[in-house]
Coordinates of C-alpha atoms and ligand atoms in Angstrom, one line a residue:
X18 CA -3.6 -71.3 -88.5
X19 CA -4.0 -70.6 -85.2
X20 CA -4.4 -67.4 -84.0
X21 CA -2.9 -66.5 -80.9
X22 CA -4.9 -63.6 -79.4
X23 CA -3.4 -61.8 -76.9
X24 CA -5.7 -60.0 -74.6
X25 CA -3.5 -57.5 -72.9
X26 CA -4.5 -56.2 -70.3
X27 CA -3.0 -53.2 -67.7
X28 CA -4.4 -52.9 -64.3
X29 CA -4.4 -49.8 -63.3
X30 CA -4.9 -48.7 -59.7
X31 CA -7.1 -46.5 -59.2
X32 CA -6.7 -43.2 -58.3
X33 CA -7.6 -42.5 -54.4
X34 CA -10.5 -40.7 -53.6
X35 CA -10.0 -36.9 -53.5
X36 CA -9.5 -35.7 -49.5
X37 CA -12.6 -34.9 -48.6
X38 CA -14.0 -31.0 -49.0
X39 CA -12.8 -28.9 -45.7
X40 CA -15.6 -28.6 -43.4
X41 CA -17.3 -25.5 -44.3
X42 CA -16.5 -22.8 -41.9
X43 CA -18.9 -22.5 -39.4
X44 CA -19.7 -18.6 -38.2
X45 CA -21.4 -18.4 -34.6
X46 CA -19.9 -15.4 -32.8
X47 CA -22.7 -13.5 -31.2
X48 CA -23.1 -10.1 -31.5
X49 CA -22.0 -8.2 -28.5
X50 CA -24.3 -6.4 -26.1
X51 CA -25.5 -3.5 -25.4
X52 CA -23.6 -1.1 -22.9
X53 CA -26.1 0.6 -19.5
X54 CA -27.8 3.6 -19.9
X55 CA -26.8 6.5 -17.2
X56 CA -30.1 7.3 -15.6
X57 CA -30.9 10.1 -13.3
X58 CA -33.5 9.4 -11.1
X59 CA -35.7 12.0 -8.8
X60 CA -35.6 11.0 -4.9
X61 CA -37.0 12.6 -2.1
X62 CA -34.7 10.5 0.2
X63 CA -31.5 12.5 -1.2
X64 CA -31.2 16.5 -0.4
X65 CA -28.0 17.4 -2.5
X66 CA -25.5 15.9 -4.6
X67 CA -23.1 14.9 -2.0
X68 CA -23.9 11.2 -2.9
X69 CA -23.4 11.8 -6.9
X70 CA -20.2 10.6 -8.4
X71 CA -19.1 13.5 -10.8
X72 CA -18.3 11.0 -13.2
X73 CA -20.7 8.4 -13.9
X74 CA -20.9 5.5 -16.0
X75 CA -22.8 2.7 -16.7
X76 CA -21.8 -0.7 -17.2
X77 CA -20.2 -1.6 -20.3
X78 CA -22.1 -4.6 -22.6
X79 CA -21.2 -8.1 -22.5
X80 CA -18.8 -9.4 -25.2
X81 CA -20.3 -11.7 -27.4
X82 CA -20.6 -15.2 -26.9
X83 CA -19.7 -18.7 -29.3
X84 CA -23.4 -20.0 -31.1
X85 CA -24.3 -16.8 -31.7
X86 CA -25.2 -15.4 -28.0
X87 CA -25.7 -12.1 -28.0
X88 CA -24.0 -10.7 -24.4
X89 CA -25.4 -9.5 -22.2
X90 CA -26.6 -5.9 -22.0
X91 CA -24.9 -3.7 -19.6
X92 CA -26.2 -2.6 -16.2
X93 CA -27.6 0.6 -15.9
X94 CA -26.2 3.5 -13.8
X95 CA -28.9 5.2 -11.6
X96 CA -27.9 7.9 -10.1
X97 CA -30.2 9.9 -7.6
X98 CA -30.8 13.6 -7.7
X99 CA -32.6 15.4 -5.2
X100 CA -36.3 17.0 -6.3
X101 CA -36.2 20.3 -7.8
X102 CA -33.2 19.3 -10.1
X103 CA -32.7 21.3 -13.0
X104 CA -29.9 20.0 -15.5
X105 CA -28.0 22.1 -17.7
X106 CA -26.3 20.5 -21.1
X107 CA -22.7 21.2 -21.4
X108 CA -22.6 18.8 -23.9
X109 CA -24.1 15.4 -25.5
X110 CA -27.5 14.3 -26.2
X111 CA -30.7 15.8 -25.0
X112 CA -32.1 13.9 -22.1
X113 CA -33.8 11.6 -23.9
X114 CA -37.3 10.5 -21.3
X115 CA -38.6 13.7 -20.1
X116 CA -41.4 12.3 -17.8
X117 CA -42.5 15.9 -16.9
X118 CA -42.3 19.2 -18.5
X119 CA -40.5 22.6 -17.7
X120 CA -42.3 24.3 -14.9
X121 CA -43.0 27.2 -17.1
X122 CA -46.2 28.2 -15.3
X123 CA -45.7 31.4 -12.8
X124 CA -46.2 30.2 -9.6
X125 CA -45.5 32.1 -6.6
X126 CA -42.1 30.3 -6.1
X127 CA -40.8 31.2 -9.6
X128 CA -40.5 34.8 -8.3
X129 CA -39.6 35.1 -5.1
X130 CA -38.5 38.4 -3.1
X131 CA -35.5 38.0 -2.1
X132 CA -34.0 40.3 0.6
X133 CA -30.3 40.0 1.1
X134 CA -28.9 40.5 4.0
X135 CA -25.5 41.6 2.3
X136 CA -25.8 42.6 -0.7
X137 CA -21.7 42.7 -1.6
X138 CA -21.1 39.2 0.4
X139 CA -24.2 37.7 -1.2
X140 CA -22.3 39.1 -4.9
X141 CA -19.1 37.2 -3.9
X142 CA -21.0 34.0 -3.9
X143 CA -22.7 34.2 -6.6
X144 CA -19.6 34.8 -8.4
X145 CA -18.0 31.6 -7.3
X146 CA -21.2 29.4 -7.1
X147 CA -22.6 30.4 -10.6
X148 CA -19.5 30.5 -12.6
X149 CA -19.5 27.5 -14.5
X150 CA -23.1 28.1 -14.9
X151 CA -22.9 31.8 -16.6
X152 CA -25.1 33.0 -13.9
X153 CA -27.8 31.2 -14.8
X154 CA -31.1 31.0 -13.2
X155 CA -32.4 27.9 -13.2
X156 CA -35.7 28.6 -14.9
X157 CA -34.9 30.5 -17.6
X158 CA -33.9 28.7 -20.2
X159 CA -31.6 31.7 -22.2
X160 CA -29.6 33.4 -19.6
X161 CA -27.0 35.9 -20.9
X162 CA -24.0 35.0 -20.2
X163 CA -22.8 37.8 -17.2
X164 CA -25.7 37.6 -16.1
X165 CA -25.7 37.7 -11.9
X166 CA -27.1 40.4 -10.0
X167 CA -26.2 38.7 -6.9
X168 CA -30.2 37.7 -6.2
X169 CA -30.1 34.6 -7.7
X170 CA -31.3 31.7 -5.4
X171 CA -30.0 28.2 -5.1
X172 CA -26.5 29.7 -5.5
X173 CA -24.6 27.6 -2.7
X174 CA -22.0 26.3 -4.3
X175 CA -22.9 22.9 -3.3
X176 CA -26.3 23.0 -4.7
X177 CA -24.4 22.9 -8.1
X178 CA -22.1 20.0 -10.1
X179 CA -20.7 18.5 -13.3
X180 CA -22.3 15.5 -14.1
X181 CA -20.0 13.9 -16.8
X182 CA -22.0 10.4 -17.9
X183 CA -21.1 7.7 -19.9
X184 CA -21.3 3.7 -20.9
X185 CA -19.6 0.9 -23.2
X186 CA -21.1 -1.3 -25.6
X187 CA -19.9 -5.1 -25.6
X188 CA -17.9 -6.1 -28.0
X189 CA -18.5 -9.0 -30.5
X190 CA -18.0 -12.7 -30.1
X191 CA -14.7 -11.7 -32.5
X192 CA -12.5 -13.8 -29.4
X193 CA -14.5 -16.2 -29.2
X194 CA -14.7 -17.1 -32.8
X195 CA -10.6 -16.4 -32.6
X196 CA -10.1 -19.0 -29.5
X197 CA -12.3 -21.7 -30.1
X198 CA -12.3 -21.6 -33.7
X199 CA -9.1 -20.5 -34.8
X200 CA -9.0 -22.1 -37.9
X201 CA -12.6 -20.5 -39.1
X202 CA -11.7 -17.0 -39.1
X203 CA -8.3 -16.2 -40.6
X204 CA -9.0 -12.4 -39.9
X205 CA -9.1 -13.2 -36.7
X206 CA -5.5 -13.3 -35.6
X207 CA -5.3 -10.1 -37.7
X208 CA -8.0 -8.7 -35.1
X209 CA -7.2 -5.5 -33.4
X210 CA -10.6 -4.3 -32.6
X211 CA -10.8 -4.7 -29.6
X212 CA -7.6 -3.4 -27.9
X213 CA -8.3 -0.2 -30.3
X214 CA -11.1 -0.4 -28.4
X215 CA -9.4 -0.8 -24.9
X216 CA -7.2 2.4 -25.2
X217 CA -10.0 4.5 -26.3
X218 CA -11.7 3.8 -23.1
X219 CA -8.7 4.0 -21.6
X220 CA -8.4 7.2 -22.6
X221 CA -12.1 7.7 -21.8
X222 CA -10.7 7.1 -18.7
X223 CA -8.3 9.2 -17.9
X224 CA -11.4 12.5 -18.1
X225 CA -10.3 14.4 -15.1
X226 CA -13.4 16.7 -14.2
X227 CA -10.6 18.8 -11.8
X228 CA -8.2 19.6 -14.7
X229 CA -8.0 22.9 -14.0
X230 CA -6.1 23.9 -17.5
X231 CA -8.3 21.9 -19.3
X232 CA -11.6 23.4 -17.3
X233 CA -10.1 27.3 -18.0
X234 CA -9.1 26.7 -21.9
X235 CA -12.4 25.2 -22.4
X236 CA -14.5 27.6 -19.9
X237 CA -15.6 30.2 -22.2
X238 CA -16.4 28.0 -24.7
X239 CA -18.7 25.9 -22.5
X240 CA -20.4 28.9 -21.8
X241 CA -21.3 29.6 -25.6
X242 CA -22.6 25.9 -25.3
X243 CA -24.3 25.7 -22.4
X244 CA -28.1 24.6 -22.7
X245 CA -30.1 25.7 -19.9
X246 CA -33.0 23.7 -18.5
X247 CA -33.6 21.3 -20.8
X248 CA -35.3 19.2 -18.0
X249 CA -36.4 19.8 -14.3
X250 CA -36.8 16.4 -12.1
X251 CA -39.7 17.5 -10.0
X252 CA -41.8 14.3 -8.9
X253 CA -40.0 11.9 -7.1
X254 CA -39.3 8.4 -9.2
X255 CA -39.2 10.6 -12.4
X256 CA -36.4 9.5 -14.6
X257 CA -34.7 10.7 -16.8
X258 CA -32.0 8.8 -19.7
X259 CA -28.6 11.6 -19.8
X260 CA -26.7 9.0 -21.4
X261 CA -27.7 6.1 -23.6
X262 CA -25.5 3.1 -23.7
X263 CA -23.7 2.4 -27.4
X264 CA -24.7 -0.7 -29.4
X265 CA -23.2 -3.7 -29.2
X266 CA -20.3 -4.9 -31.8
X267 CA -21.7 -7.3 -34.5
X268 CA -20.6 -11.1 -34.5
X269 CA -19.4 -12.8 -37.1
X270 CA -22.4 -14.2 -37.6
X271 CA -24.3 -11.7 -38.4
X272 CA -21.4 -10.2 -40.5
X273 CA -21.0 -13.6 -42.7
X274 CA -23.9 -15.0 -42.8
X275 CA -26.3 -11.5 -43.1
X276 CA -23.9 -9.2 -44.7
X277 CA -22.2 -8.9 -48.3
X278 CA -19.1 -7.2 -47.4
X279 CA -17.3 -5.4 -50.4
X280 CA -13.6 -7.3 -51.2
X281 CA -11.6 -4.4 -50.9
X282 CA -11.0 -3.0 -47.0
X283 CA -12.9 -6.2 -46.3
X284 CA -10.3 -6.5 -43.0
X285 CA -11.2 -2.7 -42.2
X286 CA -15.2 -3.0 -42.3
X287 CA -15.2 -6.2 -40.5
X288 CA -13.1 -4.6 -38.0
X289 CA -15.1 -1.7 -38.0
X290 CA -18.7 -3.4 -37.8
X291 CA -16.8 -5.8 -34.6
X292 CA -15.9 -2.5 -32.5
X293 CA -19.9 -1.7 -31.8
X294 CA -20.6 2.0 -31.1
X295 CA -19.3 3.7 -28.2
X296 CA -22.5 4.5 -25.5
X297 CA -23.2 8.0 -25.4
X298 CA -21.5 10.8 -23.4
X299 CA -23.0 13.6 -21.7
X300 CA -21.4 16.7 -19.6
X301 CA -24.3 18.4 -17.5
X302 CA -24.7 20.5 -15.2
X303 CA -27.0 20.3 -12.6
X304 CA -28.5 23.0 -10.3
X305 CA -30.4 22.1 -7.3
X306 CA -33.5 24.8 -7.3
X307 CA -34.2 24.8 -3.9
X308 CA -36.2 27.7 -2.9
X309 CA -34.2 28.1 0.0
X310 CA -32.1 26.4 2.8
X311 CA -34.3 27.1 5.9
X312 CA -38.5 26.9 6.1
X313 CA -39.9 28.3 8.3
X314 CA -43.1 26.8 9.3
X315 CA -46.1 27.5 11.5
X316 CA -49.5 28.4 11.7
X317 CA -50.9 31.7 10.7
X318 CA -49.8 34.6 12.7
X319 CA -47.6 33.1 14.9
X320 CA -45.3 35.5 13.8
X321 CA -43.4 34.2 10.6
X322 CA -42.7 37.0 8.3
X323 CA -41.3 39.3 12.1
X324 CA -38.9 36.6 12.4
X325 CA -38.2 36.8 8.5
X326 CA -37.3 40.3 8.7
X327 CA -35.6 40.0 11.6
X328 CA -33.7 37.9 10.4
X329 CA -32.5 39.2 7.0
X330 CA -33.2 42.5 5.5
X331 CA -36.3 41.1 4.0
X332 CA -39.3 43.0 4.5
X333 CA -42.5 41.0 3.8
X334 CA -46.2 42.2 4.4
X335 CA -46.8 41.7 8.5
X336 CA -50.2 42.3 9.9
X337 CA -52.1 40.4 12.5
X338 CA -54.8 38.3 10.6
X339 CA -54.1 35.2 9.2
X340 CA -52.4 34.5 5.7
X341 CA -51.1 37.7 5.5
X342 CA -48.0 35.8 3.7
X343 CA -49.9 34.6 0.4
X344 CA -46.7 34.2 -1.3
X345 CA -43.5 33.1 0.1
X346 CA -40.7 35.3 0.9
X347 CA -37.0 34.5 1.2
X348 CA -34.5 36.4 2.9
X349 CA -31.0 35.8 2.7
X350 CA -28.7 36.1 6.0
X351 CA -24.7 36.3 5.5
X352 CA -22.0 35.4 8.4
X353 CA -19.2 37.1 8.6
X354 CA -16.8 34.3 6.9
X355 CA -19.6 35.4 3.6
X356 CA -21.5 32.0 4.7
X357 CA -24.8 32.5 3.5
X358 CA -28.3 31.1 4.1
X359 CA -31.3 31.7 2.4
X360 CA -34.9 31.4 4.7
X361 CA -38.2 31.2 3.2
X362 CA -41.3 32.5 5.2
X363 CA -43.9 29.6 4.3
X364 CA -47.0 30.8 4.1
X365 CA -49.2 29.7 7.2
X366 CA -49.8 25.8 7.4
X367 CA -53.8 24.9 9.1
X368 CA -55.0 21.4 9.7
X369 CA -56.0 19.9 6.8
X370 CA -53.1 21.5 4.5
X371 CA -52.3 18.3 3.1
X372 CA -56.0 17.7 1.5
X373 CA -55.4 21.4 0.2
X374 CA -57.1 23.4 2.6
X375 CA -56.2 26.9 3.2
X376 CA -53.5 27.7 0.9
X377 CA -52.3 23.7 0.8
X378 CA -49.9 21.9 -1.5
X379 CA -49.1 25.3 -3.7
X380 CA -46.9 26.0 -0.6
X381 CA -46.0 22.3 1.1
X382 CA -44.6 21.0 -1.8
X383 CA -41.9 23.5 -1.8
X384 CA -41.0 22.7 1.7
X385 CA -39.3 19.7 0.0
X386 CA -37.1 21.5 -1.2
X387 CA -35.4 23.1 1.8
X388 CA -33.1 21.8 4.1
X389 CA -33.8 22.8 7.2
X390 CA -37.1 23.0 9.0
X391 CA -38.0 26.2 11.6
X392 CA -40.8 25.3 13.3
X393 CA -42.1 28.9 14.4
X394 CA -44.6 28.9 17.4
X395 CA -46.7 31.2 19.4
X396 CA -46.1 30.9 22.6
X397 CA -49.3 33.4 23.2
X398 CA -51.8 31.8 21.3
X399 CA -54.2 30.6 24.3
X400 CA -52.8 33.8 26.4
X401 CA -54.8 36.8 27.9
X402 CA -58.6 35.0 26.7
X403 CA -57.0 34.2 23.3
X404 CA -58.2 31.2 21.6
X405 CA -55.5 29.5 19.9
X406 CA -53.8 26.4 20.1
X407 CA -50.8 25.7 22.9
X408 CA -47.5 26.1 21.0
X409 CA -47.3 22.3 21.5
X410 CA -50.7 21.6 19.8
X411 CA -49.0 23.5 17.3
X412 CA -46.3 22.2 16.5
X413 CA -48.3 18.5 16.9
X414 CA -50.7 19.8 14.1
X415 CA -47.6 21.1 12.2
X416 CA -45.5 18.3 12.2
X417 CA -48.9 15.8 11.2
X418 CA -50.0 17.9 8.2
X419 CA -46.0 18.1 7.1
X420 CA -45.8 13.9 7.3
X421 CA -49.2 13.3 6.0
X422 CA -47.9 15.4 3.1
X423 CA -44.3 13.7 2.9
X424 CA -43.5 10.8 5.1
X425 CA -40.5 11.8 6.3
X426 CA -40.7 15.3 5.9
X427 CA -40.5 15.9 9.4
X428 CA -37.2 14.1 9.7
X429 CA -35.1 17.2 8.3
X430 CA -32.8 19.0 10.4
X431 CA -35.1 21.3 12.5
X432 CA -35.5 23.5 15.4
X433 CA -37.9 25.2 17.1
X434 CA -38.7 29.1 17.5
X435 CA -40.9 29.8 20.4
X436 CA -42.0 33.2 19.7
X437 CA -43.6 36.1 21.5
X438 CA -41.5 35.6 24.4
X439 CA -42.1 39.2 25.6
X440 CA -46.4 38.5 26.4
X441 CA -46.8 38.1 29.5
X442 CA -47.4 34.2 30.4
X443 CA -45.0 33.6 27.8
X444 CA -42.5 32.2 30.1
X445 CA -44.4 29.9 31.4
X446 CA -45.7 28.6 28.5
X447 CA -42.2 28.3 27.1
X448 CA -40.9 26.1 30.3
X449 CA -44.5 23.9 29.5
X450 CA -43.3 23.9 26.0
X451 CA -39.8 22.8 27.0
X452 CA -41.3 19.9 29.3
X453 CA -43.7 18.2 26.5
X454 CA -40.8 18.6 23.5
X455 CA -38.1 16.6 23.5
X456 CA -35.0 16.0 21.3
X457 CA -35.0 19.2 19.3
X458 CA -33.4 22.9 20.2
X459 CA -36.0 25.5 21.6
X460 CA -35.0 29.1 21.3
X461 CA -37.5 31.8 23.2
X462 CA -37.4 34.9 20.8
X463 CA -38.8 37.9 20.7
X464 CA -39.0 38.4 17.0
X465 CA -40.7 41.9 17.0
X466 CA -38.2 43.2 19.4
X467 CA -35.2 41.0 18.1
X468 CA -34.7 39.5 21.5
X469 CA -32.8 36.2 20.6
X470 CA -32.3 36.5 17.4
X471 CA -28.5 36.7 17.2
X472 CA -28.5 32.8 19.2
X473 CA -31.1 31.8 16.3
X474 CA -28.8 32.4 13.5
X475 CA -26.0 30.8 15.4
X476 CA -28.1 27.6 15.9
X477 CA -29.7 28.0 11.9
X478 CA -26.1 28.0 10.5
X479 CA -25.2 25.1 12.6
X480 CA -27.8 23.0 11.2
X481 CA -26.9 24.2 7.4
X482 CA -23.4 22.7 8.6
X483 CA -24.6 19.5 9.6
X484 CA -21.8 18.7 11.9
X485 CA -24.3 18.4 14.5
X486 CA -26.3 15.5 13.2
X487 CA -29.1 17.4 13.7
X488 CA -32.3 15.6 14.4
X489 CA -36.1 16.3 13.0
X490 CA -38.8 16.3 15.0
X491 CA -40.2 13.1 16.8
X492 CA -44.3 13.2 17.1
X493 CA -43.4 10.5 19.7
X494 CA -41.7 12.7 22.0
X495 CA -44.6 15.6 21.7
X496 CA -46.9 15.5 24.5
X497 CA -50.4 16.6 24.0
X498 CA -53.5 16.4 26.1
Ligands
GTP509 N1 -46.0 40.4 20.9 C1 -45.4 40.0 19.8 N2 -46.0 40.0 18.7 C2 -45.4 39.5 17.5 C3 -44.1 39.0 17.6 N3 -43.8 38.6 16.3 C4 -44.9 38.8 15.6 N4 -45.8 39.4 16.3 C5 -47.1 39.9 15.8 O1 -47.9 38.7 15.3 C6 -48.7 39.1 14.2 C7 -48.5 38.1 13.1 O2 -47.2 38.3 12.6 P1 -46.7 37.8 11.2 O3 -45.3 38.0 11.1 O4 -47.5 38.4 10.1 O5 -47.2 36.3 11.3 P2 -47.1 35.2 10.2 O6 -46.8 33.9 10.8 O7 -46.2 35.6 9.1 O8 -48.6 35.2 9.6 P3 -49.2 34.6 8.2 O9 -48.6 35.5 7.2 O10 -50.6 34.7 8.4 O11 -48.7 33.2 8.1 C8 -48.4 40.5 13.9 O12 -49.3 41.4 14.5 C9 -47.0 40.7 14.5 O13 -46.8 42.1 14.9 C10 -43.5 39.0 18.8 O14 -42.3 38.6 19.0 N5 -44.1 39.5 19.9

């Protein structure tokens, strides 16, 4: 019997091969970069604030760039303060680089007598000048807050203003991940960080430093708050951080690749980490301590603290040997329209004051820090057998020790006082003086008599104004034998 064997067989296809695994999500959003720092910086080449904005801020921090580039970091803000600023913290951080330390040390400017001329006017501007400051002085660091007995120096109401400082971070590469690779990131579309983070520095934005309401409900309060002195730029190229800028947002990344991020508010924390931290912010105050707005400069005896008094109501030590003025004084004059002025009686400047002979730098470094220069000269030094040095000489000798000090020093505002007019020869010395000095104002005075005195303040407040451009002095134009 045959057996019939049937081999049955099915073909079955076979199954495709499964789609191949989604290519795995590739995280490269760079982290974004840091936001500028605002810097103040000490300059001898700036006298005031007229150059500062009041509100200053660095640049913000690149976003964050596709395979994981961090941005870039912001550019700094440096902003350039005269010497002998003192800052005041409203609020913020404390200045974070302090290159040099409070000038706690007593020297003879610290405590200056100061003469005013009108005591009630001189009250009225310190009531305006200092009253965002509390009357403060600018070397003490605790000042009550009514405190203003109307003697305060440096209180021109331009020699003080509200610095407010700030700077952005950059945000993360969060865009970057969202436009070029859409389809890595679901969260991404979802991603609101960083117009959140638009409107707050929008509304950043919008800080008005001249809202009045704002400036009056918040006045008094300010006042409770106000730190005084926490630095003093004194040495030109000091610098000092007021506001640092804010981190940079983190990448995805970092976030995906570094981080274990909890499921629940995953969306929130991711968000959160993108935004980066806003750069700090800083309200100041700062207060230029200049010992006073005119100098007046010459050599010993040529008749100085006369003039001083003269002047103002200041009445400093006068006798006729040299360095009788060991300490400066300041005087204050007021014009009628209140305008004030404050003068400082240098002590006297020799040859050689610059390598600290005689009384030296303790003096000439302060004469950086006024504005005007009064070059006082003796116009009877070599008179009647005397053996001094022609008022030209002098003011040669004057202006050499004042740029070998400080190039440039002699380039402020100045004129020149050609005292003793009343000895006899004076005259004739002050025509010969008027021949071998060009380019800056001569005014013959009498200072022990007052003869000329009124035309001097005249031609003192003119400079102050500046509408003049005033010139310095020009050792070029000096003639000397
Ligand atoms: N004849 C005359 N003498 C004056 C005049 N002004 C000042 N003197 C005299 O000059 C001398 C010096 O005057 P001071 O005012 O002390 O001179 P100074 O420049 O302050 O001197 P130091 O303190 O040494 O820097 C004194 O004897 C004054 O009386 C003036 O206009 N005419």
């Amino acid at each position: 019997m045959e057996q019939l064997i049937l081999i049955g067989c099915s073909i079955t296809p076979r199954p495709p091969p499964p789609p191949p695994p989604p290519p795995k999500k590739k995280f490269a959003g760079g982290n974004g970069g840091r936001g500028g720092d605002v810097i103040l910086e000490c300059s001898n080449s700036v006298w005031d604030f007229s150059g500062l904005q009041h509100h200053t801020k660095a640049g913000r921090g690149g976003h964050g760039l596709s395979k994981n580039q961090i941005g870039t970091r912001g550019s700094d803000k440096i902003a350039q303060v005269p010497v002998g600023t003192v800052i005041h913290r409203v609020q913020g951080e404390q200045p974070s680089v302090t290159a040099n330390k409070l000038t706690r040390a007593l020297d003879p400017w610290d405590i200056p007598d100061v003469e005013e001329h009108s005591a009630a006017s001189s009250n009225q501007f310190g009531n305006t000048a200092m009253k965002d400051l509390g009357g403060c002085l600018s070397h003490q660091p605790t000042v009550p807050k009514d405190y203003n007995d109307g003697n305060g120096i440096g209180s021109q109401p331009e020699k003080e203003m509200y610095l407010h400082a700030c700077s952005k971070p950059g945000l993360s590469a969060t865009n970057h991940d969202a436009n070029n690779h859409r389809h890595q990131v679901e969260i991404d579309e979802t991603d609101q960080s960083e117009d959140e983070d638009k409107e707050f520095w929008e509304d950043e934005d919008d800080f008005d430093m001249d809202n009045e309401e704002e400036e009056v409900e918040t006045e008094s309060e300010e006042q409770d708050q106000v730190q005084y002195s926490v630095a003093e730029m004194t040495k030109p190229g000091q610098r000092l951080i007021v506001a640092r800028g804010g981190e940079g947002g983190l990448g995805n990344a970092f976030i995906f690749k570094e981080m274990r991020l909890p499921k629940e508010n995953r969306h929130e924390e991711i968000s959160r980490l993108r935004t980066g931290h806003p750069g700090n912010e800083a309200l100041l105050i700062l207060e230029l301590k200049s010992i006073a707005d005119v100098g007046l400069v010459g050599l010993p005896n040529a008749g100085k603290s006369t003039l001083l008094s003269a002047l103002s109501r200041a009445r400093p030590e006068i006798a006729d040997y040299a360095f009788t003025t060991l300490r400066p004084n300041i005087g204050s004059l007021t014009y009628e329209d209140y305008f004030s002025v404050k003068v400082a009686d240098i002590p006297g400047l020799i040859k050689g004051a610059h390598e600290n002979r005689g009384l030296g730098h303790a003096f000439l470094r302060h004469i950086e820090r006024t504005k005007v220069l009064a070059y006082v000269l003796d116009l009877a030094a070599t008179l009647n057998g005397r053996k001094g040095v022609p008022p030209w000489e002098q003011l040669h000798d004057l202006a050499m020790e004042l740029e070998h000090y400080q190039e440039g020093l002699t380039k402020r505002p100045s004129l020149i006082v050609a005292n003793k007019i009343d000895e006899e020869g004076a005259d004739k010395m002050y025509e010969e003086l008027k021949r071998r000095v060009q380019g800056v104002p001569i005014f013959p005075i009498c200072a022990i008599l007052e003869e000329g005195v009124p035309d001097l303040r005249v031609a003192l407040r003119n400079l102050m104004d500046d509408t003049l451009d005033p010139q310095g002095i020009d050792l070029s134009k000096i003639i000397v034998d």
